[in-house]
Short mmCIF file of C-alpha atoms (C1' of nucleotides) in Angstrom, two decimals:
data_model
loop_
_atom_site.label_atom_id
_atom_site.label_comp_id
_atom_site.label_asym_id
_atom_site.label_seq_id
_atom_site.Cartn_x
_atom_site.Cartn_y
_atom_site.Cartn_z
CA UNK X 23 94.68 -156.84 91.26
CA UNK X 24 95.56 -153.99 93.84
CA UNK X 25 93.24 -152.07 95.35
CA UNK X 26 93.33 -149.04 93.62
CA UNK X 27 92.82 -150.70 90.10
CA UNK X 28 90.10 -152.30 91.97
CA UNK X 29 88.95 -148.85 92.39
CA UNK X 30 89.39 -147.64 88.85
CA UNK X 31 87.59 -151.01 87.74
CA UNK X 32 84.65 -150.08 89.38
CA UNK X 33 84.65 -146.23 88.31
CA UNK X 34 85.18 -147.12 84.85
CA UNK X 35 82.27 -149.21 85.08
CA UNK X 36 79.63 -146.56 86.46
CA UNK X 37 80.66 -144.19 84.20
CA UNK X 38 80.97 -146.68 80.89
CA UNK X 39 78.05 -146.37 78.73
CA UNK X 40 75.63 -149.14 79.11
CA UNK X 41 74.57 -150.80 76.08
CA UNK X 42 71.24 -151.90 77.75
CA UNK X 43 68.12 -150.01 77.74
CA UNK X 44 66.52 -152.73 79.28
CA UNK X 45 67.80 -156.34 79.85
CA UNK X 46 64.46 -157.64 80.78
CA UNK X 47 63.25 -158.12 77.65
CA UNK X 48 65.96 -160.79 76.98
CA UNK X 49 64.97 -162.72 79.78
CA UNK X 50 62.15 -165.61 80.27
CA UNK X 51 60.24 -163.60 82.42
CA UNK X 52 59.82 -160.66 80.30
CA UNK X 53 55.75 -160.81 79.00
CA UNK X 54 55.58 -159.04 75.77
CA UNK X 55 52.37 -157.24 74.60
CA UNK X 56 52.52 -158.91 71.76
CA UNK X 57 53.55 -162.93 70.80
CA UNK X 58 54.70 -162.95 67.41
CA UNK X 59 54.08 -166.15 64.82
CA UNK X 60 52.12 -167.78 67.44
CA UNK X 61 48.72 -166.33 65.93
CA UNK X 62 46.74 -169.49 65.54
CA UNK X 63 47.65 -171.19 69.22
CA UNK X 64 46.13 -167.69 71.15
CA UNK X 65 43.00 -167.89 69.01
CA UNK X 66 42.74 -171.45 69.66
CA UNK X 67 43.30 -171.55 73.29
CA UNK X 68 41.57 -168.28 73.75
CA UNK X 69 38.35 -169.95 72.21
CA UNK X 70 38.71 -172.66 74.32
CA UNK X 71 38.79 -171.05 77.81
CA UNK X 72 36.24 -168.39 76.45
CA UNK X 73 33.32 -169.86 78.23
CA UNK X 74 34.78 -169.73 81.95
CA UNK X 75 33.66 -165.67 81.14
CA UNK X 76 30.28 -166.89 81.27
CA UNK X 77 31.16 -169.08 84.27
CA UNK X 78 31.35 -172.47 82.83
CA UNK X 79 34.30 -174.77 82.98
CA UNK X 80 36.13 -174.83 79.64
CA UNK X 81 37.65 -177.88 78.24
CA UNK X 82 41.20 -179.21 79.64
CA UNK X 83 43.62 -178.44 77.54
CA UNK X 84 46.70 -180.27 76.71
CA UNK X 85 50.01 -178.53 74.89
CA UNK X 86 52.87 -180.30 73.66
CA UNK X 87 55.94 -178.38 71.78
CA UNK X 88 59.63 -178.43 72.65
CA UNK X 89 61.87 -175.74 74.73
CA UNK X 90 61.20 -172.28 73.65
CA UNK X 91 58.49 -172.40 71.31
CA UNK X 92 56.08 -169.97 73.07
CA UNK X 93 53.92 -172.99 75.15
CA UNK X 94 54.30 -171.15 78.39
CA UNK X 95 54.35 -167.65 76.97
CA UNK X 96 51.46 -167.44 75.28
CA UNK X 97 49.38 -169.51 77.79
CA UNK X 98 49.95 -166.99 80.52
CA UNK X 99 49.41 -164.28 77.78
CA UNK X 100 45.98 -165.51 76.63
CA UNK X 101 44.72 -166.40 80.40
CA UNK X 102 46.38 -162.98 81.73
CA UNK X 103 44.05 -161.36 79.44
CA UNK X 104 41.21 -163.66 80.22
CA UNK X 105 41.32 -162.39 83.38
CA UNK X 106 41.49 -158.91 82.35
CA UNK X 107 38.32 -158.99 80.50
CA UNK X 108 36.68 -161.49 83.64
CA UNK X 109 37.92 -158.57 85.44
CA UNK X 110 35.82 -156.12 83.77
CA UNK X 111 33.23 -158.21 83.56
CA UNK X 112 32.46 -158.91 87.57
CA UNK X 113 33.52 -163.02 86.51
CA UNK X 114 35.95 -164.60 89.02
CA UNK X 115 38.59 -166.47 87.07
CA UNK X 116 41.55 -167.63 89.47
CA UNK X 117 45.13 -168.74 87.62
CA UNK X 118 47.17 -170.88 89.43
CA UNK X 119 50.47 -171.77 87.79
CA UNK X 120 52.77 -173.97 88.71
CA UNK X 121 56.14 -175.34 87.05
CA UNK X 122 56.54 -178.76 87.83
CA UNK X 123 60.63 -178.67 87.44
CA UNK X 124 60.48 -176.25 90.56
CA UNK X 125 63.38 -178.26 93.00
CA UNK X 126 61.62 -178.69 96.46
CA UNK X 127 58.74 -176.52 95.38
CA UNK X 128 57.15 -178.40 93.15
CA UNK X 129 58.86 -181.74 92.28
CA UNK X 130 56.27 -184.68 93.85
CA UNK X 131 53.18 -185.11 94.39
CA UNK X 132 52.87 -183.74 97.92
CA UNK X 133 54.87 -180.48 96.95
CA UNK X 134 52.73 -180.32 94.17
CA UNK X 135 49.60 -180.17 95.90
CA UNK X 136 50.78 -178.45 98.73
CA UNK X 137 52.36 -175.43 96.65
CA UNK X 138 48.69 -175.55 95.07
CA UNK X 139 46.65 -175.13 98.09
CA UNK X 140 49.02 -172.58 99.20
CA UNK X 141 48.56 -170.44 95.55
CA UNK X 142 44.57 -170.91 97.44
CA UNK X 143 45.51 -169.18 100.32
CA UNK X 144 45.55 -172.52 102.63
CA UNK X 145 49.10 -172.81 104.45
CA UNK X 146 50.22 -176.45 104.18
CA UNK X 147 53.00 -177.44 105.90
CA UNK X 148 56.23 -178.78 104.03
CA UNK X 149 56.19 -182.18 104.93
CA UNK X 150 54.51 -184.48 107.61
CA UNK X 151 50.89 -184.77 106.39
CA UNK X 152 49.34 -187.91 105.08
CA UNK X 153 49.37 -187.11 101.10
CA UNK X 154 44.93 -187.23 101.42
CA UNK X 155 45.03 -184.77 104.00
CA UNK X 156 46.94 -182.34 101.79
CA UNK X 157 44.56 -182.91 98.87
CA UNK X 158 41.61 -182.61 101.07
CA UNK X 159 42.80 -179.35 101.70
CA UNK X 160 43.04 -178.45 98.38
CA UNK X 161 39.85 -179.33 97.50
CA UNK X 162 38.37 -177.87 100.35
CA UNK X 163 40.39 -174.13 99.36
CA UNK X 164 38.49 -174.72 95.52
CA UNK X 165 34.91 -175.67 97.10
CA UNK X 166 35.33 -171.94 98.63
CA UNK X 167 36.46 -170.65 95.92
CA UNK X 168 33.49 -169.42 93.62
CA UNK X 169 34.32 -169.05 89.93
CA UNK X 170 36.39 -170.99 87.20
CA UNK X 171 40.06 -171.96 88.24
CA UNK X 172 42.62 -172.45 85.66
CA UNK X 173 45.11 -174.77 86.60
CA UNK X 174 48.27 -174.48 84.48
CA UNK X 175 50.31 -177.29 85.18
CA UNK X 176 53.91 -176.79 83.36
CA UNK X 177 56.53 -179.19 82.34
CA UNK X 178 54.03 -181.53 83.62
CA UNK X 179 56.06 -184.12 82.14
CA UNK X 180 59.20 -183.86 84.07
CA UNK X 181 56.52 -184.95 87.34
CA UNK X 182 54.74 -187.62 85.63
CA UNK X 183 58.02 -189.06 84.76
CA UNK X 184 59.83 -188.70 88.40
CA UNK X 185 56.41 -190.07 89.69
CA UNK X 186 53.91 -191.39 88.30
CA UNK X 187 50.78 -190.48 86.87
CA UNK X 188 48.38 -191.29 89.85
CA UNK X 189 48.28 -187.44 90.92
CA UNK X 190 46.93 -186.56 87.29
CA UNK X 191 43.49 -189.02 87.74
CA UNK X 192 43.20 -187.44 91.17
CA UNK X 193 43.14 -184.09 89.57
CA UNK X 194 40.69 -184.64 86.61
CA UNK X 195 38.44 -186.25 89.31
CA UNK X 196 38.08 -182.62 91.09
CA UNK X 197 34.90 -182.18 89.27
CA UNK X 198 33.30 -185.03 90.08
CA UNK X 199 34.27 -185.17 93.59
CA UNK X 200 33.73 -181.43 94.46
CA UNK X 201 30.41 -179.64 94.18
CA UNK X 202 31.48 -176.21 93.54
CA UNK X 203 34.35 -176.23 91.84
CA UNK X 204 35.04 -175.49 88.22
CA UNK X 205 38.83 -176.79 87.28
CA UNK X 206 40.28 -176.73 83.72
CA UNK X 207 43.51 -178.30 83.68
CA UNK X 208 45.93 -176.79 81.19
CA UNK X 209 48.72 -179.22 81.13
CA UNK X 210 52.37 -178.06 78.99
CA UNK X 211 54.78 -180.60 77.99
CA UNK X 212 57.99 -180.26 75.85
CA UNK X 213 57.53 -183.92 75.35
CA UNK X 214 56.19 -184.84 71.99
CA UNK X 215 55.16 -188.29 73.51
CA UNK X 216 54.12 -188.17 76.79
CA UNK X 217 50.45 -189.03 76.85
CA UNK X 218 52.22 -192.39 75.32
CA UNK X 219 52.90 -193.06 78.51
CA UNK X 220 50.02 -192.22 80.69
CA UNK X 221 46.61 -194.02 81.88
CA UNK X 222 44.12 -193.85 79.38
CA UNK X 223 41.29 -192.51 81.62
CA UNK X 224 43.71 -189.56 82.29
CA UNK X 225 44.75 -189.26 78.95
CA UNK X 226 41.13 -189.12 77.50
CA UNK X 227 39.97 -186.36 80.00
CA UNK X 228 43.06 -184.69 80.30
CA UNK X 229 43.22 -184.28 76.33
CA UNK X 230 40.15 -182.94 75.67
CA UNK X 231 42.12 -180.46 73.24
CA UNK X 232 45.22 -180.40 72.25
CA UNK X 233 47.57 -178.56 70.72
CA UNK X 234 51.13 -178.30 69.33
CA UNK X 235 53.58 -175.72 68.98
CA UNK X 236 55.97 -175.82 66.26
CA UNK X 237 59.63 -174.81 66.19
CA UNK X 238 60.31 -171.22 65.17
CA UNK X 239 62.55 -170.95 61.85
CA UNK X 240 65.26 -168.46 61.49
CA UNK X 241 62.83 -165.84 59.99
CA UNK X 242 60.45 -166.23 62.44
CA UNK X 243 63.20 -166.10 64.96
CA UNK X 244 64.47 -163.02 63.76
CA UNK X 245 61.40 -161.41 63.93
CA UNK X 246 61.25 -161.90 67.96
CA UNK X 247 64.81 -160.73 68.39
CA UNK X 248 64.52 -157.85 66.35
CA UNK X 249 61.75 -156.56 68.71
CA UNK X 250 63.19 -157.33 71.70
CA UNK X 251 66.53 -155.69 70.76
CA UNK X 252 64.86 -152.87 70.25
CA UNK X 253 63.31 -152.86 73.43
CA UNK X 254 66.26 -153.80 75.28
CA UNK X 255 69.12 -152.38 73.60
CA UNK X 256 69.86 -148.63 73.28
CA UNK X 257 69.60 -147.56 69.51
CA UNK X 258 72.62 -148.71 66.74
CA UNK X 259 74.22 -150.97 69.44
CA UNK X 260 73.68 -154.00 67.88
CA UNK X 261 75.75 -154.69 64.57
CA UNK X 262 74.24 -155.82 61.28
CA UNK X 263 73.98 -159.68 61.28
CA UNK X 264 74.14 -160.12 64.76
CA UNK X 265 70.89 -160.83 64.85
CA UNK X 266 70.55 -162.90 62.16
CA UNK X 267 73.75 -164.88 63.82
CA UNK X 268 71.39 -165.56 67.04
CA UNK X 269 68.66 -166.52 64.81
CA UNK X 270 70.26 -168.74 62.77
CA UNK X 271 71.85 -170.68 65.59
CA UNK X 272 68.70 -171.19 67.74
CA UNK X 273 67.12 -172.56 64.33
CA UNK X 274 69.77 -175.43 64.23
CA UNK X 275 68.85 -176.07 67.98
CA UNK X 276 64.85 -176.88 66.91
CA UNK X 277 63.93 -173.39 67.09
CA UNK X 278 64.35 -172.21 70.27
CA UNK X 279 63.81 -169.10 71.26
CA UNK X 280 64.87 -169.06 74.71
CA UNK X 281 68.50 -169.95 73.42
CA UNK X 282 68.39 -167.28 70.85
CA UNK X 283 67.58 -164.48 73.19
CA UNK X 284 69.88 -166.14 75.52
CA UNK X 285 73.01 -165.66 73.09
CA UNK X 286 71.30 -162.55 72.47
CA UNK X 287 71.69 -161.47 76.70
CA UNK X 288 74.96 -162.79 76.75
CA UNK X 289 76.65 -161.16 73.88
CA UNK X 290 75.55 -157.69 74.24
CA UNK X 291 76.97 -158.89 78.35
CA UNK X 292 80.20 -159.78 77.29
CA UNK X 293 80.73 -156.65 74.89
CA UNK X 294 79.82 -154.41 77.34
CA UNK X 295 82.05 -156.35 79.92
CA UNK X 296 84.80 -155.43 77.41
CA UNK X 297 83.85 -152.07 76.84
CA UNK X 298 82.72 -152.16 73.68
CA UNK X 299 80.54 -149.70 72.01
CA UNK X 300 78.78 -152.28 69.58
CA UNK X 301 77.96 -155.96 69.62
CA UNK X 302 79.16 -158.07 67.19
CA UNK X 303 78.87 -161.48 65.67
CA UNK X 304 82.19 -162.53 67.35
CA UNK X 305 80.52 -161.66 70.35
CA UNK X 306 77.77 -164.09 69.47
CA UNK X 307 80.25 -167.31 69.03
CA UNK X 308 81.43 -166.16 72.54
CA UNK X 309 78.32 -166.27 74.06
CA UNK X 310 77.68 -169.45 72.34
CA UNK X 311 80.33 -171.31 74.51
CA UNK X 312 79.88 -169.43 77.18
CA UNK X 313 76.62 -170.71 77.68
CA UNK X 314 77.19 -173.64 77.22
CA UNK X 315 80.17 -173.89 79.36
CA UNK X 316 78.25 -172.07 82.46
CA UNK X 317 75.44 -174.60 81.77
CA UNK X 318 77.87 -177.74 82.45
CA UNK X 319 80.44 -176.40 84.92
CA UNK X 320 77.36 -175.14 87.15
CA UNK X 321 75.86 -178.79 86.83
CA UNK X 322 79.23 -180.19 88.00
CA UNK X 323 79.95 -177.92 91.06
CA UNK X 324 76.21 -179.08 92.66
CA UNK X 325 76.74 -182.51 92.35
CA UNK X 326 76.56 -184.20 95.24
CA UNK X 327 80.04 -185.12 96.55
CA UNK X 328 79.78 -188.74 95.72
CA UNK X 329 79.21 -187.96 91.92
CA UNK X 330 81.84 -185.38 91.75
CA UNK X 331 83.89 -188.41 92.93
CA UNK X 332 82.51 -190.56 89.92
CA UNK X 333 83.35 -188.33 88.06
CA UNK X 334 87.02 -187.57 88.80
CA UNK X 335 87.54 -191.51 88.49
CA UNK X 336 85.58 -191.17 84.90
CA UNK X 337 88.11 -188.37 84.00
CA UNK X 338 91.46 -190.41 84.98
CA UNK X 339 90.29 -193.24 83.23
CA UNK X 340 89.83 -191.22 80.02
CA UNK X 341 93.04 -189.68 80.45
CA UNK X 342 94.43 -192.87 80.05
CA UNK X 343 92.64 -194.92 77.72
CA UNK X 344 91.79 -193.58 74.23
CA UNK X 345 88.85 -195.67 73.81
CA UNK X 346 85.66 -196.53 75.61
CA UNK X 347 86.22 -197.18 79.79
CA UNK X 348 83.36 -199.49 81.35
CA UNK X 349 81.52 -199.38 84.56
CA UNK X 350 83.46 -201.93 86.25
CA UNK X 351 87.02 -199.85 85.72
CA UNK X 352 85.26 -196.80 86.65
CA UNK X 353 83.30 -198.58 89.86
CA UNK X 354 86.91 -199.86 91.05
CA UNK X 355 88.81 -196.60 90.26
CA UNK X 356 86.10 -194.87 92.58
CA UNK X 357 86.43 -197.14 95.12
CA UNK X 358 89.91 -196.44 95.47
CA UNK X 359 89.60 -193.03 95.29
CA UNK X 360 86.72 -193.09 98.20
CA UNK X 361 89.56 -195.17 100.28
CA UNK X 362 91.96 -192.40 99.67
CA UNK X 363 89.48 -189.60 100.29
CA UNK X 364 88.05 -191.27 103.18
CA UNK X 365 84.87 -191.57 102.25
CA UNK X 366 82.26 -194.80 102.13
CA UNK X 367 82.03 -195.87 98.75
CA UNK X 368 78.78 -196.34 97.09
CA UNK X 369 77.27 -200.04 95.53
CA UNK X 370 77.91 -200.93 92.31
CA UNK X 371 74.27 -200.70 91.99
CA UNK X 372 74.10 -196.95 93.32
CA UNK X 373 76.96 -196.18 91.39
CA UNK X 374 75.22 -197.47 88.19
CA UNK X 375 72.25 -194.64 88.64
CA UNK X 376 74.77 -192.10 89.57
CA UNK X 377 76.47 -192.39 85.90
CA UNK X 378 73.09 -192.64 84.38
CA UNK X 379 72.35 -189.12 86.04
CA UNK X 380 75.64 -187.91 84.74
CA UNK X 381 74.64 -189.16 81.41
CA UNK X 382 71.74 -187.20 81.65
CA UNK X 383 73.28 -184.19 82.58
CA UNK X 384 75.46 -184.21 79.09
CA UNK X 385 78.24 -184.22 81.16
CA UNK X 386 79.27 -188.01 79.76
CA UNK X 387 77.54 -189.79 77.17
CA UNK X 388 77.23 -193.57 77.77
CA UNK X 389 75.37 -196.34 75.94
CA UNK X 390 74.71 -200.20 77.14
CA UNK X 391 76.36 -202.51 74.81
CA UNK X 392 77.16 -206.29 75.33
CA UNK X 393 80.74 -207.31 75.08
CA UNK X 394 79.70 -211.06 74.97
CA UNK X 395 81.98 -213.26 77.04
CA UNK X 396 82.56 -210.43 78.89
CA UNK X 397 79.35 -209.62 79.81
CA UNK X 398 76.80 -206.23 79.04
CA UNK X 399 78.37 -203.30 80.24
CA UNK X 400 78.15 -199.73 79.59
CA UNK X 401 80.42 -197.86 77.45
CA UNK X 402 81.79 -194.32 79.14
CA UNK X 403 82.89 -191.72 77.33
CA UNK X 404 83.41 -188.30 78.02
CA UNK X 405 80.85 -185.54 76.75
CA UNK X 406 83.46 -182.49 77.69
CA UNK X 407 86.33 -180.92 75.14
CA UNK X 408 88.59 -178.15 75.01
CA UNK X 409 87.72 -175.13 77.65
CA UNK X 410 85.24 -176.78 79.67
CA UNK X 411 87.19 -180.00 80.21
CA UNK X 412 89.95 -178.18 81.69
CA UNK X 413 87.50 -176.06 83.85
CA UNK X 414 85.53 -179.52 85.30
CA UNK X 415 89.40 -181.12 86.19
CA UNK X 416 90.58 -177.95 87.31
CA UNK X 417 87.63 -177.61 89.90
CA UNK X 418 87.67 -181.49 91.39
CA UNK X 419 91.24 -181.23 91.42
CA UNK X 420 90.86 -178.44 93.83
CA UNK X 421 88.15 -180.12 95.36
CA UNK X 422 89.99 -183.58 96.22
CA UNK X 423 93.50 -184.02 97.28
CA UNK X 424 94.79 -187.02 95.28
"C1'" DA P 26 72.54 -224.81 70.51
"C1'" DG P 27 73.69 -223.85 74.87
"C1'" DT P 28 76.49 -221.46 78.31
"C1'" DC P 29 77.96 -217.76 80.80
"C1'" DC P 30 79.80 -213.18 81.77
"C1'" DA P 31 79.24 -208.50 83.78
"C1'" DC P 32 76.67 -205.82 84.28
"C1'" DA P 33 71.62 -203.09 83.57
"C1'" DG P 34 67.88 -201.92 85.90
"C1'" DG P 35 63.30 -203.12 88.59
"C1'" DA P 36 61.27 -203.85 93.28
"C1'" DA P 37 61.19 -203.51 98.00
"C1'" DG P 38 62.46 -201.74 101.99
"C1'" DG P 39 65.73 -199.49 105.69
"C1'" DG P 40 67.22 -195.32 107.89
"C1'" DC P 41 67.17 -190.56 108.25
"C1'" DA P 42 65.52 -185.69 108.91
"C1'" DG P 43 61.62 -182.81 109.17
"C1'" DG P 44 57.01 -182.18 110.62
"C1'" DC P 45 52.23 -183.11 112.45
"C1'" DG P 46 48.57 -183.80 116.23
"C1'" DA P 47 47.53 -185.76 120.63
"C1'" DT H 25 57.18 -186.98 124.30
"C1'" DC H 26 55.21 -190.42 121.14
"C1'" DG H 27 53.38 -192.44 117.03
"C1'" DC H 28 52.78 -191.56 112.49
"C1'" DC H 29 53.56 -189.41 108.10
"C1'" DT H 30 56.50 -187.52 104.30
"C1'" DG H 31 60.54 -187.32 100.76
"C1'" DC H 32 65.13 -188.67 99.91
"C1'" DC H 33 69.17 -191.52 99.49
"C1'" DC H 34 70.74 -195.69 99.66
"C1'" DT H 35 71.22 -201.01 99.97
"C1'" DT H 36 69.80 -205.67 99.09
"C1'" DC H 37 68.01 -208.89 96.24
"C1'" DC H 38 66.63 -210.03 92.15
"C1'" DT H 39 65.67 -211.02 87.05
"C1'" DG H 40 67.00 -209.96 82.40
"C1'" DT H 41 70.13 -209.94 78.44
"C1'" DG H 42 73.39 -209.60 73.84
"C1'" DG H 43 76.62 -211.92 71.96
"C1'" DA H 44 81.49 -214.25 72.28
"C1'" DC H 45 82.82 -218.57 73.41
"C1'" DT H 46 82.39 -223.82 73.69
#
DNA sequence: AGTCCACAGGAAGGGCAGGCGA
DNA sequence: TCGCCTGCCCTTCCTGTGGACT
């Protein structure tokens, strides 16, 4: 592209009509004044936390539902307005919310913790503290801090599962161990079964209530877009049925909304990236892929070197064999390409995890079978078609020479 | 019925970088 | 500076195992 087109590109962009009004209301961050369907779950958990108006510590609650079905939405919607009316009524309610998925913010115990405190006002530093020390500061910011403290703890599975649930008894002890303090623990989990897992003594006071949020159907779903379109689109931009398109395809995906205002985002994107003075349904199968092409090329390109690696030898193997490949081809493969490269190769047993992370990623689907004689192994097979599998080999082949 | 393969995957611990207080 | 603490990535060592083969 010369210059001068370069030029043009950009004018024709300023002076393009936008088709957003405002694209914040398609995004997770966007609070709406209103939750839609979800009715029942704000009258319930607003009951529940009613009493820290009148200073005493509600009941911990525990919320279970899968991605997008409102969990984290309408928590922060009932407890922002808790606050408002605390507000107005001279009680001191303090929020602290944390998302457990946060990468180096919130991902162990310590960070946990330490993010907390800070949320208190007490600067802890990143590392290099015995893990007690942190926590006694923490419990030392609550003692000082008079009133009820609601302690949202989101995706508190993904934490449990990376380490353990020791952190969660430590935290339902607070009231015990602390004179002052007044801690409800709202814990949100998009897994169905995850008190399975845990220590009953957390489990029982953890769970004093809980509650479950069910899928959205399409109807419902259509309800939510419709209002946020309206909000966030400028008027007769969006075509009949797109809508209902979005809807319909974030039902089939257990109701969530997220992905429906997602495709939502990204269609009316690419039609205005293509100057287009409408968005249509086609746009809506565009954004589909899309998405879920950013989703897995993005995964691949932070890899750590190492996996990328991996996963180059996965993708010659499969070029070559129509079938299943097994861990041992792929481990040798990868060994030869970390001689070539000139990098130390990994143990078999490293190597292992590494294509159990990729697994997890979607990126390759695997599954442990036992080929007798020949020993258990794990089947390998390639979770990429079409578009995106020419994207991943197109990117390591630029990113390793052999 | 017993053997044995080729790994899976758990447990423990080493080495590193980053950070603390003394 | 030193000793001690952390998380993270990795290795070493180990036990477990489904089913083809003997």
């Amino acid at each position: 592209m010369s210059q001068k087109t370069l030029k043009n590109l950009f004018d024709n962009y300023i002076n393009s009509k936008t088709l957003f009004k405002d694209k914040n209301a398609l995004t997770i961050k966007y609070t709406p004044d209103t939750v839609p369907h979800r009715n029942d779950q704000i009258n319930q958990i607003g009951s529940i936390l009613a009493p820290a108006l009148k200073g005493d510590r509600p009941s911990n609650i525990f919320i279970y539902g899968m991605t997008g079905t409102g969990k984290t939405l309408v928590t922060q919607y009932v407890v922002g307005q808790l606050k408002e009316s605390a507000a107005s009524n001279n009680v001191n309610i303090s929020l602290l919310y944390v998302n457990c998925k946060m990468k180096r913010v919130a991902d162990t115990e310590y960070r946990l913790i330490a993010y907390l405190a800070g949320l208190l006002g007490k600067k802890v530093p990143p590392t290099g503290l015995p893990t007690d020390q942190v926590y006694k500061i923490f419990f030392e910011a609550l003692e000082e801090n008079k009133g009820v403290v609601m302690l949202i703890l989101d995706e508190i599975d993904a934490l449990v599962e990376k380490v353990g649930d020791e952190f969660l008894y430590t935290l339902t002890r607070i009231n015990q161990d602390t004179d002052n303090s007044k801690v409800t623990i709202i814990g949100i989990s998009n897994n169905l079964s995850f008190t399975e897992n845990i220590d009953a003594r957390v489990k029982s006071s953890l769970s004093d209530e809980e509650l479950i949020f069910p899928p959205y159907n399409a109807l419902q779903l259509k309800d939510i877009l419709s209002e946020r379109a309206s909000i966030s689109f400028s008027e007769d931009v969006v075509m009949d049925g797109v809508i209902q398109k979005c809807a319909a395809l974030a039902a089939q995906e257990h109701g969530d909304a997220r992905r429906a205002l997602n495709l939502l985002r990204v269609a009316g994107e690419l039609a205005e990236r293509q100057n287009m003075e409408k968005v249509t349904e086609n746009h809506v199968d565009c954004a589909e892929s899309k998405i879920d092409m950013d989703h897995i090329i993005e995964a691949v390109k932070t890899q750590p070197k190492q996996s990328k690696l991996l996963l180059k030898a996965i993708l010659s193997l499969t070029d070559k064999a129509s079938d299943y490949i097994y861990t041992g081809d792929v481990f040798d493969l990868y060994v030869t390409f970390c001689d070539k490269v000139g990098l130390k190769p990994l143990t078999q047993r490293r190597v292992s995890d590494l294509i159990a992370e990729l697994d997890m990623l979607s990126i390759i689907n695997t599954k442990v079978i036992s080929r007798g004689r020949h020993g258990r192994t794990r089947t390998i097979r390639l979770a990429l078609s079409g578009k995106v599998y020419s994207r991943v080999t197109e990117f390591l082949d630029s990113e390793f020479n052999i």
